[in-house]
Amino acid sequence: MKQKRKVIFITIIVGFVLIVGYIMAFPKWLFPSLYPTYIETIESNWNLVLPIPDSEETLYDTRGGFHGDGDAITELHYYEATDIKQIKALSNDWNSGEDLEIRYFPNRVQDLLKKIDDDASYLFLQGDRFDYIILKLKDEKLTIYESYI
């Protein structure tokens, strides 16, 4: 009888530890509403209200650590014309690729952007200190270049 209680007690403890470990290892999967989406993050960091994309792909990301410093490139795809109009209405400061002069940007932004597409439209915003974001809009694709220091 004591042996049976011991086995049951150990099984309950192991099960409890596994459940707690799973919750700690994968909190985003279990509680997705507690974590902001990429669009919500852009809104809170840059005060830009973007429509919800049809698809999203992270192309490059060196952000991490305690402060979240680093660079990131994310592609958002939109298939509705109203979404594209909403993006264009974010600012009157959109530049065509032909008019954009990358040499005036800080070296960090030049390294992140690398190549200018003449057929695209660009919106450059500078945040506090040395933080930058560049929106590149071409057809149904919005590419977001972020640089945080």
Coordinates of N, CA and C in Angstrom, one line a residue, residues 8-147:
I8 N 2.0 6.9 -6.9 CA 1.0 7.9 -7.3 C 1.5 9.3 -7.0
F9 N 2.1 9.5 -5.9 CA 2.7 10.8 -5.5 C 3.8 11.2 -6.5
I10 N 4.7 10.3 -6.8 CA 5.8 10.7 -7.7 C 5.2 11.0 -9.1
T11 N 4.2 10.2 -9.6 CA 3.5 10.4 -10.9 C 2.9 11.8 -10.9
I12 N 2.2 12.2 -9.8 CA 1.5 13.5 -9.8 C 2.6 14.6 -9.8
I13 N 3.7 14.5 -9.1 CA 4.7 15.5 -9.0 C 5.4 15.6 -10.4
V14 N 5.7 14.5 -11.0 CA 6.3 14.5 -12.4 C 5.4 15.2 -13.4
G15 N 4.1 14.8 -13.3 CA 3.1 15.4 -14.2 C 3.0 16.9 -14.0
F16 N 3.0 17.4 -12.7 CA 2.9 18.8 -12.4 C 4.1 19.5 -13.0
V17 N 5.3 19.0 -12.8 CA 6.5 19.6 -13.2 C 6.5 19.7 -14.8
L18 N 6.0 18.6 -15.4 CA 6.0 18.7 -16.9 C 5.0 19.7 -17.4
I19 N 3.8 19.9 -16.8 CA 2.9 20.9 -17.2 C 3.4 22.3 -17.0
V20 N 4.0 22.5 -15.8 CA 4.6 23.8 -15.5 C 5.7 24.1 -16.5
G21 N 6.6 23.1 -16.8 CA 7.6 23.3 -17.7 C 7.1 23.7 -19.1
Y22 N 6.1 23.0 -19.6 CA 5.5 23.3 -20.9 C 4.9 24.7 -20.9
I23 N 4.3 25.1 -19.9 CA 3.7 26.5 -19.9 C 4.9 27.5 -19.9
M24 N 6.0 27.2 -19.2 CA 7.1 28.2 -19.2 C 7.8 28.2 -20.5
A25 N 7.9 27.0 -21.2 CA 8.7 26.9 -22.4 C 7.9 27.5 -23.6
F26 N 6.6 27.4 -23.6 CA 5.8 27.8 -24.8 C 4.6 28.7 -24.4
P27 N 4.9 29.8 -23.7 CA 3.8 30.7 -23.3 C 3.0 31.3 -24.4
K28 N 3.7 31.6 -25.5 CA 3.0 32.2 -26.7 C 1.9 31.3 -27.2
W29 N 2.2 30.0 -27.2 CA 1.3 29.1 -27.8 C 0.0 28.9 -26.9
L30 N 0.3 29.0 -25.6 CA -0.8 28.7 -24.7 C -1.6 30.0 -24.4
F31 N -1.0 31.1 -24.4 CA -1.6 32.4 -24.1 C -1.3 33.5 -25.2
P32 N -1.7 33.3 -26.4 CA -1.4 34.2 -27.5 C -1.9 35.6 -27.3
S33 N -3.0 35.8 -26.6 CA -3.6 37.1 -26.4 C -2.7 38.0 -25.5
L34 N -1.8 37.4 -24.7 CA -0.9 38.2 -23.9 C 0.3 38.8 -24.6
Y35 N 0.5 38.3 -25.9 CA 1.6 38.8 -26.6 C 1.2 39.7 -27.8
P36 N 1.7 40.8 -28.0 CA 1.3 41.7 -29.1 C 1.7 41.1 -30.5
T37 N 0.9 41.4 -31.5 CA 1.2 41.0 -32.8 C 2.3 42.0 -33.4
Y38 N 2.8 41.6 -34.5 CA 3.8 42.5 -35.1 C 3.2 43.9 -35.4
I39 N 2.0 43.9 -35.9 CA 1.3 45.1 -36.3 C 1.1 46.0 -35.0
E40 N 0.7 45.3 -33.9 CA 0.5 46.1 -32.6 C 1.8 46.6 -32.1
T41 N 2.9 45.9 -32.4 CA 4.2 46.4 -31.9 C 4.6 47.6 -32.8
I42 N 4.4 47.6 -34.1 CA 4.7 48.7 -34.9 C 3.9 49.9 -34.5
E43 N 2.6 49.7 -34.1 CA 1.8 50.8 -33.7 C 2.3 51.4 -32.4
S44 N 2.6 50.6 -31.4 CA 3.1 51.1 -30.1 C 4.5 51.7 -30.2
N45 N 5.4 51.2 -31.1 CA 6.7 51.7 -31.2 C 6.8 53.0 -32.1
W46 N 6.0 53.0 -33.1 CA 6.1 54.1 -34.1 C 4.9 54.9 -34.4
N47 N 3.8 54.6 -33.7 CA 2.5 55.3 -33.8 C 2.0 55.2 -35.2
L48 N 2.3 54.1 -35.9 CA 1.8 53.8 -37.3 C 0.7 52.7 -37.2
V49 N -0.5 53.1 -37.7 CA -1.6 52.1 -37.7 C -1.7 51.5 -39.0
L50 N -1.2 50.2 -39.1 CA -1.2 49.5 -40.3 C -2.4 48.5 -40.4
P51 N -2.9 48.2 -41.5 CA -4.0 47.2 -41.6 C -3.4 45.8 -41.3
I52 N -4.2 44.9 -40.9 CA -3.7 43.5 -40.7 C -3.4 42.9 -42.0
P53 N -2.1 42.3 -42.1 CA -1.7 41.8 -43.4 C -2.3 40.4 -43.7
D54 N -2.4 40.1 -45.0 CA -2.8 38.7 -45.4 C -1.8 37.7 -45.0
S55 N -0.5 38.1 -45.1 CA 0.6 37.2 -44.7 C 1.8 38.0 -44.2
E56 N 2.6 37.4 -43.4 CA 3.7 38.1 -42.8 C 4.9 37.2 -42.8
E57 N 6.1 37.7 -43.2 CA 7.3 36.9 -43.2 C 8.5 37.7 -42.7
T58 N 9.2 37.2 -41.7 CA 10.4 37.8 -41.2 C 11.6 37.4 -42.0
L59 N 12.2 38.3 -42.7 CA 13.3 38.0 -43.6 C 14.7 38.0 -42.8
Y60 N 14.8 38.9 -41.8 CA 16.0 39.1 -41.1 C 15.7 39.6 -39.8
D61 N 16.4 39.1 -38.7 CA 16.2 39.6 -37.4 C 17.4 39.4 -36.5
T62 N 18.0 40.5 -36.1 CA 19.1 40.4 -35.1 C 18.7 41.0 -33.8
R63 N 17.4 41.3 -33.6 CA 16.9 41.9 -32.4 C 16.9 40.8 -31.3
G64 N 17.2 41.2 -30.1 CA 17.1 40.2 -29.0 C 17.8 40.9 -27.8
G65 N 18.0 40.1 -26.8 CA 18.6 40.6 -25.6 C 17.6 41.4 -24.8
F66 N 18.0 42.0 -23.8 CA 17.2 42.7 -22.8 C 16.5 43.9 -23.4
H67 N 17.3 44.7 -24.2 CA 16.8 46.0 -24.7 C 16.1 45.8 -26.1
G68 N 16.3 44.7 -26.8 CA 15.7 44.5 -28.1 C 16.5 45.3 -29.2
D69 N 17.7 45.6 -29.0 CA 18.5 46.3 -30.0 C 18.8 45.4 -31.2
G70 N 19.0 46.0 -32.3 CA 19.3 45.2 -33.5 C 18.5 45.6 -34.7
D71 N 18.6 44.9 -35.8 CA 17.9 45.2 -37.0 C 16.9 44.1 -37.4
A72 N 15.9 44.5 -38.1 CA 14.9 43.5 -38.5 C 14.3 43.9 -39.9
I73 N 14.0 42.9 -40.7 CA 13.3 43.2 -42.0 C 12.1 42.2 -42.0
T74 N 11.0 42.8 -42.2 CA 9.7 42.0 -42.2 C 8.9 42.4 -43.5
E75 N 8.4 41.4 -44.1 CA 7.6 41.6 -45.3 C 6.1 41.3 -45.0
L76 N 5.3 42.3 -45.3 CA 3.8 42.1 -45.1 C 3.2 42.2 -46.5
H77 N 2.2 41.2 -46.7 CA 1.6 41.1 -48.0 C 0.1 41.5 -47.8
Y78 N -0.4 42.4 -48.7 CA -1.7 42.9 -48.7 C -2.4 42.6 -50.1
Y79 N -3.6 42.1 -50.1 CA -4.2 41.8 -51.4 C -5.5 42.7 -51.6
E80 N -5.8 43.6 -50.7 CA -6.9 44.5 -50.8 C -6.4 45.9 -51.2
A81 N -7.1 46.5 -52.2 CA -6.7 47.8 -52.6 C -6.9 48.9 -51.4
T82 N -7.9 48.6 -50.6 CA -8.2 49.5 -49.5 C -7.0 49.5 -48.5
D83 N -6.4 48.3 -48.3 CA -5.3 48.3 -47.4 C -4.1 49.1 -47.9
I84 N -3.8 49.0 -49.2 CA -2.7 49.7 -49.8 C -3.0 51.2 -49.7
K85 N -4.2 51.6 -49.9 CA -4.6 53.1 -49.8 C -4.4 53.5 -48.3
Q86 N -4.7 52.7 -47.4 CA -4.6 53.1 -45.9 C -3.1 53.2 -45.6
I87 N -2.2 52.4 -46.2 CA -0.8 52.5 -46.0 C -0.3 53.8 -46.6
K88 N -0.7 54.1 -47.8 CA -0.2 55.3 -48.5 C -0.7 56.6 -47.7
A89 N -1.8 56.5 -47.0 CA -2.4 57.6 -46.3 C -1.7 57.8 -44.9
L90 N -0.7 57.0 -44.6 CA 0.0 57.2 -43.3 C 0.8 58.5 -43.3
S91 N 1.3 58.9 -44.4 CA 2.1 60.1 -44.4 C 2.1 60.7 -45.8
N92 N 2.4 62.0 -45.9 CA 2.6 62.7 -47.2 C 4.1 62.7 -47.6
D93 N 4.9 62.0 -46.8 CA 6.4 62.1 -47.0 C 6.9 60.9 -47.7
W94 N 6.1 60.1 -48.4 CA 6.6 59.0 -49.2 C 7.5 59.5 -50.3
N95 N 8.6 58.8 -50.6 CA 9.5 59.2 -51.7 C 9.5 58.0 -52.6
S96 N 9.7 58.3 -53.9 CA 9.9 57.3 -54.9 C 11.3 56.8 -54.8
G97 N 11.6 55.6 -55.2 CA 12.9 55.1 -55.2 C 13.9 55.9 -56.0
E98 N 13.4 56.5 -57.1 CA 14.2 57.4 -57.9 C 14.7 58.6 -57.2
D99 N 13.8 59.1 -56.3 CA 14.1 60.4 -55.6 C 14.8 60.2 -54.3
L100 N 14.9 58.9 -53.8 CA 15.4 58.6 -52.5 C 17.0 58.7 -52.6
E101 N 17.6 59.4 -51.7 CA 19.0 59.5 -51.7 C 19.5 58.8 -50.4
I102 N 19.9 57.6 -50.5 CA 20.3 56.8 -49.4 C 21.6 57.4 -48.7
R103 N 22.4 58.1 -49.4 CA 23.6 58.6 -48.8 C 23.4 59.6 -47.7
Y104 N 22.2 60.1 -47.6 CA 21.9 61.1 -46.5 C 21.5 60.4 -45.2
F105 N 21.2 59.1 -45.3 CA 20.8 58.3 -44.2 C 22.1 57.9 -43.4
P106 N 21.9 57.7 -42.1 CA 23.0 57.2 -41.3 C 23.6 55.8 -41.8
N107 N 24.8 55.6 -41.6 CA 25.5 54.3 -42.1 C 24.7 53.1 -41.7
R108 N 24.2 53.1 -40.5 CA 23.4 51.9 -40.0 C 22.2 51.6 -40.9
V109 N 21.5 52.7 -41.3 CA 20.4 52.5 -42.2 C 20.8 52.2 -43.6
Q110 N 21.9 52.7 -44.1 CA 22.4 52.4 -45.4 C 22.7 50.9 -45.4
D111 N 23.4 50.4 -44.4 CA 23.7 49.0 -44.3 C 22.5 48.1 -44.3
L112 N 21.4 48.5 -43.7 CA 20.2 47.7 -43.6 C 19.4 47.7 -44.9
L113 N 19.4 48.9 -45.5 CA 18.6 49.0 -46.7 C 19.3 48.4 -48.0
K114 N 20.5 48.6 -48.1 CA 21.4 48.1 -49.1 C 21.1 48.5 -50.6
K115 N 19.9 48.2 -51.0 CA 19.5 48.4 -52.4 C 18.2 49.2 -52.6
I116 N 18.2 50.2 -53.4 CA 17.0 51.0 -53.6 C 16.3 50.5 -54.9
D117 N 15.0 50.3 -54.7 CA 14.2 49.8 -55.9 C 13.5 51.1 -56.4
D118 N 13.8 51.5 -57.7 CA 13.2 52.7 -58.3 C 11.7 52.7 -58.4
D119 N 11.1 51.5 -58.5 CA 9.7 51.4 -58.7 C 8.9 51.4 -57.4
A120 N 9.6 51.4 -56.3 CA 8.9 51.4 -55.0 C 8.8 52.8 -54.4
S121 N 7.9 52.9 -53.3 CA 7.8 54.1 -52.5 C 8.4 53.8 -51.2
Y122 N 9.0 54.9 -50.6 CA 9.7 54.7 -49.3 C 9.2 55.8 -48.3
L123 N 9.1 55.4 -47.1 CA 8.8 56.3 -46.0 C 9.8 56.1 -44.9
F124 N 10.6 57.1 -44.6 CA 11.7 57.0 -43.6 C 11.2 57.8 -42.3
L125 N 11.3 57.1 -41.2 CA 11.0 57.8 -39.9 C 12.1 57.5 -38.9
Q126 N 12.5 58.6 -38.2 CA 13.5 58.5 -37.2 C 12.8 58.6 -35.8
G127 N 13.2 57.6 -35.0 CA 12.6 57.6 -33.6 C 13.5 58.4 -32.6
D128 N 13.3 58.1 -31.4 CA 14.2 58.6 -30.4 C 15.6 58.1 -30.5
R129 N 16.5 59.0 -30.3 CA 17.9 58.7 -30.4 C 18.3 58.2 -31.8
F130 N 18.7 57.0 -31.9 CA 19.2 56.5 -33.2 C 18.3 55.4 -33.8
D131 N 17.1 55.3 -33.4 CA 16.2 54.3 -33.9 C 15.6 54.8 -35.3
Y132 N 15.5 53.9 -36.2 CA 14.9 54.2 -37.5 C 14.0 53.1 -38.0
I133 N 13.1 53.5 -38.9 CA 12.2 52.6 -39.6 C 12.0 53.1 -41.0
I134 N 12.1 52.2 -41.9 CA 11.8 52.5 -43.3 C 10.8 51.6 -43.9
L135 N 9.7 52.2 -44.4 CA 8.7 51.4 -45.0 C 8.9 51.4 -46.5
K136 N 8.9 50.3 -47.2 CA 9.1 50.2 -48.6 C 7.8 49.6 -49.2
L137 N 7.1 50.3 -50.0 CA 5.8 49.8 -50.6 C 6.0 49.6 -52.0
K138 N 5.8 48.4 -52.5 CA 5.8 48.1 -53.9 C 4.7 47.0 -54.2
D139 N 3.8 47.4 -55.0 CA 2.7 46.6 -55.4 C 1.9 46.2 -54.2
E140 N 1.8 44.9 -53.9 CA 1.0 44.4 -52.7 C 1.9 44.1 -51.5
K141 N 3.2 44.5 -51.6 CA 4.1 44.1 -50.5 C 4.6 45.3 -49.8
L142 N 4.6 45.3 -48.5 CA 5.2 46.3 -47.6 C 6.3 45.7 -46.9
T143 N 7.5 46.2 -47.2 CA 8.7 45.7 -46.5 C 9.1 46.7 -45.4
I144 N 9.3 46.3 -44.2 CA 9.6 47.2 -43.1 C 11.0 46.9 -42.6
Y145 N 11.9 47.9 -42.7 CA 13.2 47.8 -42.2 C 13.3 48.6 -40.9
E146 N 13.7 47.9 -39.8 CA 13.7 48.5 -38.5 C 15.2 48.4 -38.0
S147 N 15.6 49.5 -37.4 CA 17.0 49.5 -36.8 C 16.8 50.2 -35.4

